[in-house]
mmCIF file of C-alpha atoms and ligand atoms in Angstrom:
data_model
loop_
_atom_site.group_PDB
_atom_site.id
_atom_site.type_symbol
_atom_site.label_atom_id
_atom_site.label_comp_id
_atom_site.label_asym_id
_atom_site.label_seq_id
_atom_site.Cartn_x
_atom_site.Cartn_y
_atom_site.Cartn_z
ATOM 1 C CA UNK O 1 20.638 -4.667 18.366
ATOM 2 C CA UNK O 2 19.034 -1.344 16.839
ATOM 3 C CA UNK O 3 16.786 -1.597 14.048
ATOM 4 C CA UNK O 4 17.605 0.385 11.161
ATOM 5 C CA UNK O 5 14.717 2.497 9.000
ATOM 6 C CA UNK O 6 15.631 4.179 5.955
ATOM 7 C CA UNK O 7 13.565 7.187 5.169
ATOM 8 C CA UNK O 8 13.092 8.226 1.405
ATOM 9 C CA UNK O 9 10.802 10.978 1.491
ATOM 10 C CA UNK O 10 10.115 11.649 -2.139
ATOM 11 C CA UNK O 11 8.821 14.500 -4.484
ATOM 12 C CA UNK O 12 6.274 16.782 -4.506
ATOM 13 C CA UNK O 13 4.063 16.911 -0.987
ATOM 14 C CA UNK O 14 6.587 13.624 0.252
ATOM 15 C CA UNK O 15 9.140 15.634 2.054
ATOM 16 C CA UNK O 16 6.504 17.603 3.799
ATOM 17 C CA UNK O 17 4.071 14.585 4.824
ATOM 18 C CA UNK O 18 7.084 12.651 5.478
ATOM 19 C CA UNK O 19 8.366 15.609 8.322
ATOM 20 C CA UNK O 20 4.882 14.768 9.898
ATOM 21 C CA UNK O 21 5.372 10.715 9.868
ATOM 22 C CA UNK O 22 9.199 10.870 11.077
ATOM 23 C CA UNK O 23 8.200 13.546 13.846
ATOM 24 C CA UNK O 24 5.558 10.463 15.077
ATOM 25 C CA UNK O 25 7.715 7.936 14.317
ATOM 26 C CA UNK O 26 10.533 9.698 16.496
ATOM 27 C CA UNK O 27 8.001 9.928 19.229
ATOM 28 C CA UNK O 28 7.498 6.539 19.305
ATOM 29 C CA UNK O 29 10.777 5.855 19.395
ATOM 30 C CA UNK O 30 11.181 7.126 22.491
ATOM 31 C CA UNK O 31 8.106 6.575 24.302
ATOM 32 C CA UNK O 32 8.180 3.049 23.850
ATOM 33 C CA UNK O 33 11.780 2.393 23.375
ATOM 34 C CA UNK O 34 11.713 0.767 20.119
ATOM 35 C CA UNK O 35 15.466 0.956 19.329
ATOM 36 C CA UNK O 36 15.233 2.792 15.600
ATOM 37 C CA UNK O 37 17.920 4.316 13.958
ATOM 38 C CA UNK O 38 16.543 6.811 11.394
ATOM 39 C CA UNK O 39 18.819 7.559 7.829
ATOM 40 C CA UNK O 40 17.146 9.397 5.069
ATOM 41 C CA UNK O 41 18.139 9.275 1.165
ATOM 42 C CA UNK O 42 16.228 10.147 -1.753
ATOM 43 C CA UNK O 43 14.569 8.864 -4.820
ATOM 44 C CA UNK O 44 12.706 10.016 -7.744
ATOM 45 C CA UNK O 45 12.939 13.255 -8.896
ATOM 46 C CA UNK O 46 15.045 14.634 -5.954
ATOM 47 C CA UNK O 47 17.466 11.446 -6.645
ATOM 48 C CA UNK O 48 17.394 12.236 -10.554
ATOM 49 C CA UNK O 49 18.167 15.794 -9.474
ATOM 50 C CA UNK O 50 21.277 14.637 -7.403
ATOM 51 C CA UNK O 51 22.800 11.314 -9.090
ATOM 52 C CA UNK O 52 20.897 11.677 -12.458
ATOM 53 C CA UNK O 53 19.221 8.298 -11.715
ATOM 54 C CA UNK O 54 15.664 7.845 -9.780
ATOM 55 C CA UNK O 55 17.311 5.251 -7.744
ATOM 56 C CA UNK O 56 21.294 5.275 -7.307
ATOM 57 C CA UNK O 57 22.618 1.974 -6.490
ATOM 58 C CA UNK O 58 24.337 3.515 -2.893
ATOM 59 C CA UNK O 59 20.378 4.052 -2.204
ATOM 60 C CA UNK O 60 19.444 0.773 -3.137
ATOM 61 C CA UNK O 61 22.190 -0.853 -0.694
ATOM 62 C CA UNK O 62 20.944 1.220 2.044
ATOM 63 C CA UNK O 63 17.464 0.041 1.790
ATOM 64 C CA UNK O 64 18.500 -3.567 1.546
ATOM 65 C CA UNK O 65 20.647 -3.102 4.749
ATOM 66 C CA UNK O 66 17.649 -1.312 6.236
ATOM 67 C CA UNK O 67 15.114 -3.629 8.359
ATOM 68 C CA UNK O 68 12.601 -1.211 7.206
ATOM 69 C CA UNK O 69 12.152 1.778 4.626
ATOM 70 C CA UNK O 70 9.734 4.357 4.843
ATOM 71 C CA UNK O 71 8.534 6.054 1.664
ATOM 72 C CA UNK O 72 6.672 9.265 0.959
ATOM 73 C CA UNK O 73 5.718 9.949 -3.046
ATOM 74 C CA UNK O 74 7.696 10.223 -6.399
ATOM 75 C CA UNK O 75 7.172 12.316 -9.214
ATOM 76 C CA UNK O 76 6.141 15.496 -10.714
ATOM 77 C CA UNK O 77 5.838 17.741 -13.952
ATOM 78 C CA UNK O 78 9.619 18.840 -13.977
ATOM 79 C CA UNK O 79 10.402 15.343 -14.567
ATOM 80 C CA UNK O 80 7.505 14.197 -16.858
ATOM 81 C CA UNK O 81 9.388 15.149 -20.232
ATOM 82 C CA UNK O 82 12.885 13.198 -19.683
ATOM 83 C CA UNK O 83 13.380 9.791 -20.946
ATOM 84 C CA UNK O 84 11.099 6.929 -19.938
ATOM 85 C CA UNK O 85 13.674 4.632 -18.532
ATOM 86 C CA UNK O 86 14.882 7.123 -15.729
ATOM 87 C CA UNK O 87 11.584 8.941 -14.593
ATOM 88 C CA UNK O 88 10.862 8.996 -11.193
ATOM 89 C CA UNK O 89 8.062 6.140 -10.789
ATOM 90 C CA UNK O 90 11.310 3.913 -12.286
ATOM 91 C CA UNK O 91 12.928 4.311 -8.996
ATOM 92 C CA UNK O 92 9.856 2.842 -7.215
ATOM 93 C CA UNK O 93 9.332 -0.091 -9.387
ATOM 94 C CA UNK O 94 13.202 -0.738 -9.147
ATOM 95 C CA UNK O 95 13.097 -0.563 -5.175
ATOM 96 C CA UNK O 96 9.948 -2.964 -4.995
ATOM 97 C CA UNK O 97 11.477 -5.506 -7.573
ATOM 98 C CA UNK O 98 15.088 -5.605 -6.144
ATOM 99 C CA UNK O 99 13.822 -6.303 -2.660
ATOM 100 C CA UNK O 100 11.359 -8.646 -3.797
ATOM 101 C CA UNK O 101 8.164 -6.887 -2.275
ATOM 102 C CA UNK O 102 5.960 -9.162 -3.889
ATOM 103 C CA UNK O 103 3.029 -8.861 -1.048
ATOM 104 C CA UNK O 104 1.284 -5.563 -1.319
ATOM 105 C CA UNK O 105 -1.329 -5.045 1.858
ATOM 106 C CA UNK O 106 -3.678 -2.469 1.459
ATOM 107 C CA UNK O 107 -6.102 -1.893 4.185
ATOM 108 C CA UNK O 108 -9.078 0.067 3.275
ATOM 109 C CA UNK O 109 -10.378 1.293 6.878
ATOM 110 C CA UNK O 110 -13.200 4.299 7.256
ATOM 111 C CA UNK O 111 -12.843 6.077 10.352
ATOM 112 C CA UNK O 112 -16.346 6.486 11.953
ATOM 113 C CA UNK O 113 -15.603 10.244 11.953
ATOM 114 C CA UNK O 114 -14.997 10.288 8.335
ATOM 115 C CA UNK O 115 -18.114 8.465 7.087
ATOM 116 C CA UNK O 116 -19.403 11.255 5.212
ATOM 117 C CA UNK O 117 -16.707 11.414 3.217
ATOM 118 C CA UNK O 118 -17.733 8.029 1.653
ATOM 119 C CA UNK O 119 -19.822 8.165 -1.697
ATOM 120 C CA UNK O 120 -21.646 5.512 -0.330
ATOM 121 C CA UNK O 121 -24.417 5.441 2.226
ATOM 122 C CA UNK O 122 -23.079 5.353 5.463
ATOM 123 C CA UNK O 123 -24.931 2.354 6.507
ATOM 124 C CA UNK O 124 -22.965 0.396 4.067
ATOM 125 C CA UNK O 125 -19.730 1.803 4.632
ATOM 126 C CA UNK O 126 -19.892 2.321 8.470
ATOM 127 C CA UNK O 127 -16.953 0.295 10.181
ATOM 128 C CA UNK O 128 -15.438 -0.776 7.012
ATOM 129 C CA UNK O 129 -12.220 -2.659 7.759
ATOM 130 C CA UNK O 130 -10.961 -4.884 5.026
ATOM 131 C CA UNK O 131 -7.785 -5.564 3.905
ATOM 132 C CA UNK O 132 -6.484 -6.322 0.067
ATOM 133 C CA UNK O 133 -3.860 -8.438 -0.124
ATOM 134 C CA UNK O 134 -2.349 -8.107 -3.870
ATOM 135 C CA UNK O 135 0.761 -9.591 -5.532
ATOM 136 C CA UNK O 136 3.390 -7.295 -6.463
ATOM 137 C CA UNK O 137 6.162 -8.819 -8.545
ATOM 138 C CA UNK O 138 4.360 -11.221 -10.596
ATOM 139 C CA UNK O 139 1.380 -11.268 -13.351
ATOM 140 C CA UNK O 140 0.633 -9.374 -16.347
ATOM 141 C CA UNK O 141 2.631 -6.399 -15.656
ATOM 142 C CA UNK O 142 5.792 -8.584 -15.953
ATOM 143 C CA UNK O 143 4.695 -11.513 -18.003
ATOM 144 C CA UNK O 144 6.468 -12.476 -21.171
ATOM 145 C CA UNK O 145 6.423 -12.239 -24.015
ATOM 146 C CA UNK O 146 4.911 -8.908 -24.531
ATOM 147 C CA UNK O 147 4.608 -6.666 -27.381
ATOM 148 C CA UNK O 148 3.064 -5.588 -30.637
ATOM 149 C CA UNK O 149 3.514 -7.511 -33.930
ATOM 150 C CA UNK O 150 2.055 -6.970 -37.299
ATOM 151 C CA UNK O 151 -0.594 -9.707 -38.942
ATOM 152 C CA UNK O 152 -0.239 -11.119 -42.627
ATOM 153 C CA UNK O 153 -3.039 -8.406 -43.140
ATOM 154 C CA UNK O 154 -0.825 -5.375 -41.985
ATOM 155 C CA UNK O 155 -3.100 -5.091 -39.032
ATOM 156 C CA UNK O 156 -1.197 -4.266 -35.974
ATOM 157 C CA UNK O 157 -1.571 -6.926 -33.031
ATOM 158 C CA UNK O 158 -0.442 -6.001 -29.089
ATOM 159 C CA UNK O 159 -0.498 -9.048 -26.374
ATOM 160 C CA UNK O 160 0.405 -9.211 -23.020
ATOM 161 C CA UNK O 161 0.933 -12.390 -21.020
ATOM 162 C CA UNK O 162 -0.568 -13.484 -17.844
ATOM 163 C CA UNK O 163 2.083 -16.010 -16.311
ATOM 164 C CA UNK O 164 2.245 -17.131 -12.354
ATOM 165 C CA UNK O 165 4.086 -20.065 -10.958
ATOM 166 C CA UNK O 166 2.805 -22.611 -8.217
ATOM 167 C CA UNK O 167 5.388 -20.640 -5.873
ATOM 168 C CA UNK O 168 4.368 -17.249 -6.745
ATOM 169 C CA UNK O 169 0.742 -18.367 -5.785
ATOM 170 C CA UNK O 170 1.633 -20.076 -2.632
ATOM 171 C CA UNK O 171 3.561 -17.253 -1.092
ATOM 172 C CA UNK O 172 1.148 -14.905 -1.577
ATOM 173 C CA UNK O 173 -1.451 -17.033 -0.801
ATOM 174 C CA UNK O 174 0.540 -17.331 2.819
ATOM 175 C CA UNK O 175 0.419 -13.870 3.052
ATOM 176 C CA UNK O 176 -3.687 -13.953 2.408
ATOM 177 C CA UNK O 177 -4.024 -16.585 5.273
ATOM 178 C CA UNK O 178 -1.301 -14.999 7.792
ATOM 179 C CA UNK O 179 -3.052 -11.983 7.445
ATOM 180 C CA UNK O 180 -6.778 -13.604 7.827
ATOM 181 C CA UNK O 181 -5.291 -15.318 10.886
ATOM 182 C CA UNK O 182 -4.390 -12.888 12.810
ATOM 183 C CA UNK O 183 -7.803 -10.536 11.437
ATOM 184 C CA UNK O 184 -11.316 -11.600 10.956
ATOM 185 C CA UNK O 185 -10.336 -15.082 9.924
ATOM 186 C CA UNK O 186 -12.052 -15.100 6.619
ATOM 187 C CA UNK O 187 -10.100 -15.042 3.251
ATOM 188 C CA UNK O 188 -11.734 -14.033 0.096
ATOM 189 C CA UNK O 189 -9.480 -15.233 -2.961
ATOM 190 C CA UNK O 190 -10.336 -13.018 -6.359
ATOM 191 C CA UNK O 191 -9.584 -14.579 -9.519
ATOM 192 C CA UNK O 192 -11.154 -15.369 -13.039
ATOM 193 C CA UNK O 193 -10.725 -19.168 -12.650
ATOM 194 C CA UNK O 194 -14.129 -19.404 -15.303
ATOM 195 C CA UNK O 195 -11.757 -18.029 -17.944
ATOM 196 C CA UNK O 196 -8.173 -18.064 -17.439
ATOM 197 C CA UNK O 197 -5.490 -20.771 -16.933
ATOM 198 C CA UNK O 198 -3.647 -18.565 -14.629
ATOM 199 C CA UNK O 199 -6.756 -17.989 -12.248
ATOM 200 C CA UNK O 200 -7.358 -22.061 -12.681
ATOM 201 C CA UNK O 201 -4.034 -22.689 -11.253
ATOM 202 C CA UNK O 202 -4.091 -20.015 -8.877
ATOM 203 C CA UNK O 203 -7.399 -21.499 -7.260
ATOM 204 C CA UNK O 204 -5.933 -24.959 -6.980
ATOM 205 C CA UNK O 205 -2.604 -23.510 -5.020
ATOM 206 C CA UNK O 206 -4.984 -21.755 -2.413
ATOM 207 C CA UNK O 207 -7.236 -24.573 -1.825
ATOM 208 C CA UNK O 208 -3.588 -26.736 -1.382
ATOM 209 C CA UNK O 209 -2.339 -23.910 0.942
ATOM 210 C CA UNK O 210 -5.609 -23.786 2.805
ATOM 211 C CA UNK O 211 -5.052 -27.143 4.375
ATOM 212 C CA UNK O 212 -2.330 -25.341 6.536
ATOM 213 C CA UNK O 213 -5.305 -22.929 7.880
ATOM 214 C CA UNK O 214 -7.805 -25.161 8.890
ATOM 215 C CA UNK O 215 -9.040 -21.769 11.581
ATOM 216 C CA UNK O 216 -9.638 -19.788 8.302
ATOM 217 C CA UNK O 217 -12.651 -19.622 6.318
ATOM 218 C CA UNK O 218 -11.709 -19.666 2.996
ATOM 219 C CA UNK O 219 -14.180 -18.131 -0.183
ATOM 220 C CA UNK O 220 -13.463 -17.666 -4.158
ATOM 221 C CA UNK O 221 -14.861 -14.911 -5.898
ATOM 222 C CA UNK O 222 -14.596 -14.127 -9.580
ATOM 223 C CA UNK O 223 -13.094 -10.458 -10.184
ATOM 224 C CA UNK O 224 -16.337 -9.077 -11.702
ATOM 225 C CA UNK O 225 -18.270 -10.229 -8.779
ATOM 226 C CA UNK O 226 -15.678 -8.812 -6.314
ATOM 227 C CA UNK O 227 -15.817 -5.102 -8.315
ATOM 228 C CA UNK O 228 -19.476 -5.402 -8.252
ATOM 229 C CA UNK O 229 -19.751 -6.988 -4.345
ATOM 230 C CA UNK O 230 -17.121 -4.244 -3.078
ATOM 231 C CA UNK O 231 -19.451 -1.082 -4.010
ATOM 232 C CA UNK O 232 -22.807 -3.433 -2.750
ATOM 233 C CA UNK O 233 -21.700 -4.544 0.641
ATOM 234 C CA UNK O 234 -18.213 -4.059 0.997
ATOM 235 C CA UNK O 235 -18.311 -5.362 4.976
ATOM 236 C CA UNK O 236 -19.020 -8.833 3.918
ATOM 237 C CA UNK O 237 -14.998 -8.999 3.277
ATOM 238 C CA UNK O 238 -12.311 -9.337 5.660
ATOM 239 C CA UNK O 239 -9.035 -10.251 3.701
ATOM 240 C CA UNK O 240 -8.749 -10.539 -0.143
ATOM 241 C CA UNK O 241 -5.944 -12.107 -2.161
ATOM 242 C CA UNK O 242 -5.369 -11.619 -5.591
ATOM 243 C CA UNK O 243 -3.441 -11.164 -8.361
ATOM 244 C CA UNK O 244 -1.121 -8.323 -9.566
ATOM 245 C CA UNK O 245 -3.837 -6.568 -11.968
ATOM 246 C CA UNK O 246 -6.964 -7.490 -9.918
ATOM 247 C CA UNK O 247 -5.579 -6.010 -7.212
ATOM 248 C CA UNK O 248 -4.332 -2.973 -8.387
ATOM 249 C CA UNK O 249 -7.828 -2.006 -9.645
ATOM 250 C CA UNK O 250 -10.001 -3.564 -6.897
ATOM 251 C CA UNK O 251 -7.798 -1.918 -4.147
ATOM 252 C CA UNK O 252 -8.085 1.540 -6.130
ATOM 253 C CA UNK O 253 -12.202 0.810 -5.817
ATOM 254 C CA UNK O 254 -12.039 0.227 -2.094
ATOM 255 C CA UNK O 255 -9.748 2.927 -1.039
ATOM 256 C CA UNK O 256 -12.435 5.203 -2.757
ATOM 257 C CA UNK O 257 -15.225 3.470 -0.480
ATOM 258 C CA UNK O 258 -13.405 5.440 2.482
ATOM 259 C CA UNK O 259 -13.634 9.057 1.023
ATOM 260 C CA UNK O 260 -9.955 9.944 0.981
ATOM 261 C CA UNK O 261 -6.796 8.891 -0.420
ATOM 262 C CA UNK O 262 -5.013 10.981 1.840
ATOM 263 C CA UNK O 263 -5.961 8.518 4.691
ATOM 264 C CA UNK O 264 -4.553 5.343 3.243
ATOM 265 C CA UNK O 265 -1.259 3.412 4.124
ATOM 266 C CA UNK O 266 0.271 0.760 2.468
ATOM 267 C CA UNK O 267 2.763 -1.967 2.971
ATOM 268 C CA UNK O 268 4.807 -4.165 0.583
ATOM 269 C CA UNK O 269 7.019 -6.829 2.431
ATOM 270 C CA UNK O 270 9.382 -9.686 1.324
ATOM 271 C CA UNK O 271 9.588 -13.252 2.283
ATOM 272 C CA UNK O 272 10.512 -12.509 5.683
ATOM 273 C CA UNK O 273 8.217 -9.715 6.619
ATOM 274 C CA UNK O 274 10.942 -6.872 5.587
ATOM 275 C CA UNK O 275 9.066 -4.017 4.098
ATOM 276 C CA UNK O 276 8.326 -0.546 2.359
ATOM 277 C CA UNK O 277 5.938 1.683 3.840
ATOM 278 C CA UNK O 278 4.183 4.481 1.949
ATOM 279 C CA UNK O 279 0.587 6.066 1.891
ATOM 280 C CA UNK O 280 -1.091 5.048 -1.468
ATOM 281 C CA UNK O 281 -1.703 8.435 -2.782
ATOM 282 C CA UNK O 282 1.240 10.024 -5.402
ATOM 283 C CA UNK O 283 3.536 13.244 -4.884
ATOM 284 C CA UNK O 284 0.052 15.435 -5.258
ATOM 285 C CA UNK O 285 2.059 18.547 -7.527
ATOM 286 C CA UNK O 286 -1.028 20.435 -7.555
ATOM 287 C CA UNK O 287 -0.809 21.058 -3.625
ATOM 288 C CA UNK O 288 3.011 20.232 -2.947
ATOM 289 C CA UNK O 289 4.749 23.236 -1.040
ATOM 290 C CA UNK O 290 1.572 24.777 0.334
ATOM 291 C CA UNK O 291 1.430 22.949 3.639
ATOM 292 C CA UNK O 292 -1.928 21.410 3.147
ATOM 293 C CA UNK O 293 -1.644 17.897 2.488
ATOM 294 C CA UNK O 294 -2.784 15.144 4.804
ATOM 295 C CA UNK O 295 -0.025 13.336 6.311
ATOM 296 C CA UNK O 296 -2.228 10.698 8.295
ATOM 297 C CA UNK O 297 -1.705 8.206 5.279
ATOM 298 C CA UNK O 298 2.015 8.643 5.605
ATOM 299 C CA UNK O 299 1.387 8.542 9.620
ATOM 300 C CA UNK O 300 -0.700 5.162 9.329
ATOM 301 C CA UNK O 301 2.012 4.002 7.217
ATOM 302 C CA UNK O 302 4.469 4.327 10.115
ATOM 303 C CA UNK O 303 1.911 2.226 12.251
ATOM 304 C CA UNK O 304 1.679 -0.623 9.571
ATOM 305 C CA UNK O 305 5.517 -0.585 9.468
ATOM 306 C CA UNK O 306 5.322 -1.262 13.423
ATOM 307 C CA UNK O 307 2.491 -4.040 13.118
ATOM 308 C CA UNK O 308 4.159 -5.614 10.197
ATOM 309 C CA UNK O 309 7.811 -5.526 9.861
ATOM 310 C CA UNK O 310 8.760 -5.551 13.969
ATOM 311 C CA UNK O 311 5.397 -6.959 15.737
ATOM 312 C CA UNK O 312 5.338 -3.711 17.930
ATOM 313 C CA UNK O 313 1.291 -3.954 18.048
ATOM 314 C CA UNK O 314 1.060 -1.998 21.229
ATOM 315 C CA UNK O 315 3.234 1.183 19.447
ATOM 316 C CA UNK O 316 1.405 0.502 16.375
ATOM 317 C CA UNK O 317 -2.288 0.677 18.047
ATOM 318 C CA UNK O 318 -1.356 4.062 19.880
ATOM 319 C CA UNK O 319 -0.277 5.810 16.657
ATOM 320 C CA UNK O 320 -4.154 4.450 15.255
ATOM 321 C CA UNK O 321 -5.190 5.842 18.067
ATOM 322 C CA UNK O 322 -4.046 9.103 18.296
ATOM 323 C CA UNK O 323 -5.107 9.546 14.913
ATOM 324 C CA UNK O 324 -8.399 9.283 16.342
ATOM 325 C CA UNK O 325 -8.024 11.121 18.731
ATOM 326 C CA UNK O 326 -7.178 14.011 16.763
ATOM 327 C CA UNK O 327 -10.262 12.795 14.268
ATOM 328 C CA UNK O 328 -12.524 13.054 17.487
ATOM 329 C CA UNK O 329 -11.029 16.434 17.802
ATOM 330 C CA UNK O 330 -12.857 17.647 14.673
ATOM 331 C CA UNK O 331 -9.162 18.505 13.285
ATOM 332 C CA UNK O 332 -9.160 18.285 9.214
ATOM 333 C CA UNK O 333 -6.864 18.692 6.188
ATOM 334 C CA UNK O 334 -8.439 19.920 3.256
ATOM 335 C CA UNK O 335 -9.065 16.717 1.372
ATOM 336 C CA UNK O 336 -11.297 14.981 4.474
ATOM 337 C CA UNK O 337 -12.998 18.591 5.093
ATOM 338 C CA UNK O 338 -16.985 18.920 6.241
ATOM 339 C CA UNK O 339 -18.831 21.723 7.806
ATOM 340 C CA UNK O 340 -18.198 21.852 11.246
ATOM 341 C CA UNK O 341 -14.968 20.900 11.860
ATOM 342 C CA UNK O 342 -11.165 22.368 12.007
ATOM 343 C CA UNK O 343 -9.716 22.663 8.856
ATOM 344 C CA UNK O 344 -5.510 22.626 9.639
ATOM 345 C CA UNK O 345 -2.843 22.176 7.458
ATOM 346 C CA UNK O 346 -0.098 19.471 7.066
ATOM 347 C CA UNK O 347 2.083 20.594 10.177
ATOM 348 C CA UNK O 348 -0.602 21.652 12.537
ATOM 349 C CA UNK O 349 -2.109 17.902 11.826
ATOM 350 C CA UNK O 350 1.121 15.912 12.550
ATOM 351 C CA UNK O 351 1.513 18.249 15.736
ATOM 352 C CA UNK O 352 -1.755 17.229 17.282
ATOM 353 C CA UNK O 353 -0.505 13.556 16.136
ATOM 354 C CA UNK O 354 2.368 13.995 18.164
ATOM 355 C CA UNK O 355 0.193 15.678 21.221
ATOM 356 C CA UNK O 356 -2.298 12.997 21.021
ATOM 357 C CA UNK O 357 0.433 10.149 21.519
ATOM 358 C CA UNK O 358 1.971 11.640 23.762
ATOM 359 C CA UNK O 359 -0.973 12.204 26.119
ATOM 360 C CA UNK O 360 -1.816 8.166 25.308
HETATM 361 P P1 NAD M 401 -1.944 11.644 -6.874
HETATM 362 O O1 NAD M 401 -2.470 10.685 -5.898
HETATM 363 O O2 NAD M 401 -0.238 12.166 -6.470
HETATM 364 O O3 NAD M 401 -2.846 12.856 -6.420
HETATM 365 C C1 NAD M 401 -4.380 13.057 -6.977
HETATM 366 C C2 NAD M 401 -5.257 13.973 -6.143
HETATM 367 O O4 NAD M 401 -5.207 13.766 -4.434
HETATM 368 C C3 NAD M 401 -4.842 15.207 -6.115
HETATM 369 O O5 NAD M 401 -5.896 15.985 -6.314
HETATM 370 C C4 NAD M 401 -4.070 15.499 -4.792
HETATM 371 O O6 NAD M 401 -3.640 16.843 -4.453
HETATM 372 C C5 NAD M 401 -4.937 14.987 -4.072
HETATM 373 N N1 NAD M 401 -3.854 14.178 -3.054
HETATM 374 C C6 NAD M 401 -3.161 12.977 -2.699
HETATM 375 N N2 NAD M 401 -2.597 13.178 -1.588
HETATM 376 C C7 NAD M 401 -3.131 13.715 -1.145
HETATM 377 C C8 NAD M 401 -2.724 14.128 0.896
HETATM 378 N N3 NAD M 401 -1.694 13.143 1.184
HETATM 379 N N4 NAD M 401 -3.566 15.166 1.081
HETATM 380 C C9 NAD M 401 -4.492 15.907 0.030
HETATM 381 N N5 NAD M 401 -4.594 15.830 -0.886
HETATM 382 C C10 NAD M 401 -4.138 14.627 -1.514
HETATM 383 O O7 NAD M 401 -2.220 11.667 -7.916
HETATM 384 P P2 NAD M 401 -1.738 11.747 -9.759
HETATM 385 O O8 NAD M 401 -2.320 13.256 -9.514
HETATM 386 O O9 NAD M 401 -2.191 11.125 -10.460
HETATM 387 O O10 NAD M 401 -0.029 11.849 -9.487
HETATM 388 C C11 NAD M 401 0.495 13.090 -9.406
HETATM 389 C C12 NAD M 401 2.444 12.623 -9.402
HETATM 390 O O11 NAD M 401 2.207 11.325 -8.360
HETATM 391 C C13 NAD M 401 2.293 11.561 -10.924
HETATM 392 O O12 NAD M 401 3.797 12.118 -10.482
HETATM 393 C C14 NAD M 401 2.323 10.240 -10.236
HETATM 394 O O13 NAD M 401 3.065 9.505 -11.504
HETATM 395 C C15 NAD M 401 3.097 10.004 -9.417
HETATM 396 N N6 NAD M 401 2.559 8.849 -8.543
HETATM 397 C C16 NAD M 401 3.030 8.422 -7.179
HETATM 398 C C17 NAD M 401 3.114 7.538 -6.875
HETATM 399 C C18 NAD M 401 4.129 6.790 -5.666
HETATM 400 O O14 NAD M 401 4.786 7.319 -5.279
HETATM 401 N N7 NAD M 401 3.559 5.810 -5.104
HETATM 402 C C19 NAD M 401 1.332 7.156 -6.844
HETATM 403 C C20 NAD M 401 0.643 7.764 -7.177
HETATM 404 C C21 NAD M 401 1.314 8.859 -8.449
#
C-alpha cells in the first residue's frame, strides 16, 4: 500500500526550500521504490490568505490521514499585525497539538566540512553528534492555571504552572531510551530535581523506565549544569531527554554549536512514530524570494522522516551521504559560506544533492 506524505511549504523561504526537498524525496522515492504518494496543502500565512485561518480543518484532516507531514516554515511581517489567535504560528502549534506530537527530536550534528562555522574551537565540536529529545505538548507552556492577578497591596503578580503526569514523563522517557538504544546507548535525563517537584517525579519515572533498558547507560544532570556542559564538552552527550521548556532552551543552544541553523532538521513524533518533519529555522523573511536560502535542513528533515516514521534507514543514510558529498565538493549557501568554497543558491544546492544521490 502506498504511503501518504503531506507537504506543507508554508511561508517566506518555505516554498523555496521545500521545492528542493521535494526533488530529493521524489528521486529517493523512484530510486529506492519507496511507494510514497505526495500531496500539497497550505499552512500559516498562506492558509490565512486562502482560508482566513492558519490551519484549515480540511488541512488538519489531511494531516491526520497522512503517514507523515513535511513542513517548511511559517510566518512573516505580512501577518504580524493580525489578531494573535489566528497568526501563522498558531497553525503550527495547533497541528502539533492535534496530531499529539509529544516527542520532539532535534539532532545537533556538526558536519566535519563545517567545523569552522561553529563559534567553539574545532577540537571541542569536531565530530559532534548529539540528539535532544524534548517533550513538546506538556509542561509549563501548556500548564494551568496561568495568568496575572492583583495582590492585596495592589501590585500585579503573574504565574505559570509546570505540571507533568507520570504517563507524560513515561512516554517521552521511552522515546529517549529508544533513540539511545539505536545510537550510542547513553541517555542523559536533564531536570531541576533539586528544586522542582515536577522534576523529582520526572527523575523517579525515568528511573522506573530505565529498568526496561538495561543496555542503555542512564545519567541525570541538572539543567544549569547541562547548559554549561553543552558548551564546555558537548561530545560527552549522546541523547538528552528533557521537558518542554528546558528542551526549548537547550536545543537552541546545541544548534548553535553546529554553526548554522540552516543545516538542522527536526522531527516531532506521536506515540506510533507518525511524525511531522521540519527544519529548525523559521521562514527567514529577510532572504525570502532571493533564492539564497539553505535547503539542507529541509532535505535532512526528509532523511529523518524516512528513518523515524518509515524505518527506511538505507534511503535515509543515502540522503545524508549525498549532503556530505556536496559539502565535500565545497558548495555552500551564504549562511555556511567560508573562504575558498563555492557560493551557490537554493536551487543549485538542491540540484547538487539530487545529482549526488543519483550517483550513489
Ligand atoms: P528565522 O529562523 O526565520 O531567521 C533567523 C536568521 O537565520 C535570519 O537571518 C535568516 O535569514 C537566517 N536563516 C534562517 N533559515 C535560513 C536558511 N535556511 N538559510 C539561510 N539563512 C537562514 O527566525 P526569525 O527571523 O526569528 O523569524 C522569522 C519568521 O519565522 C517569524 O515570523 C517567526 O515567527 C517565524 N518562525 C517560524 C518557525 C517555524 O515555522 N517553525 C520557527 C521560528 C520562527
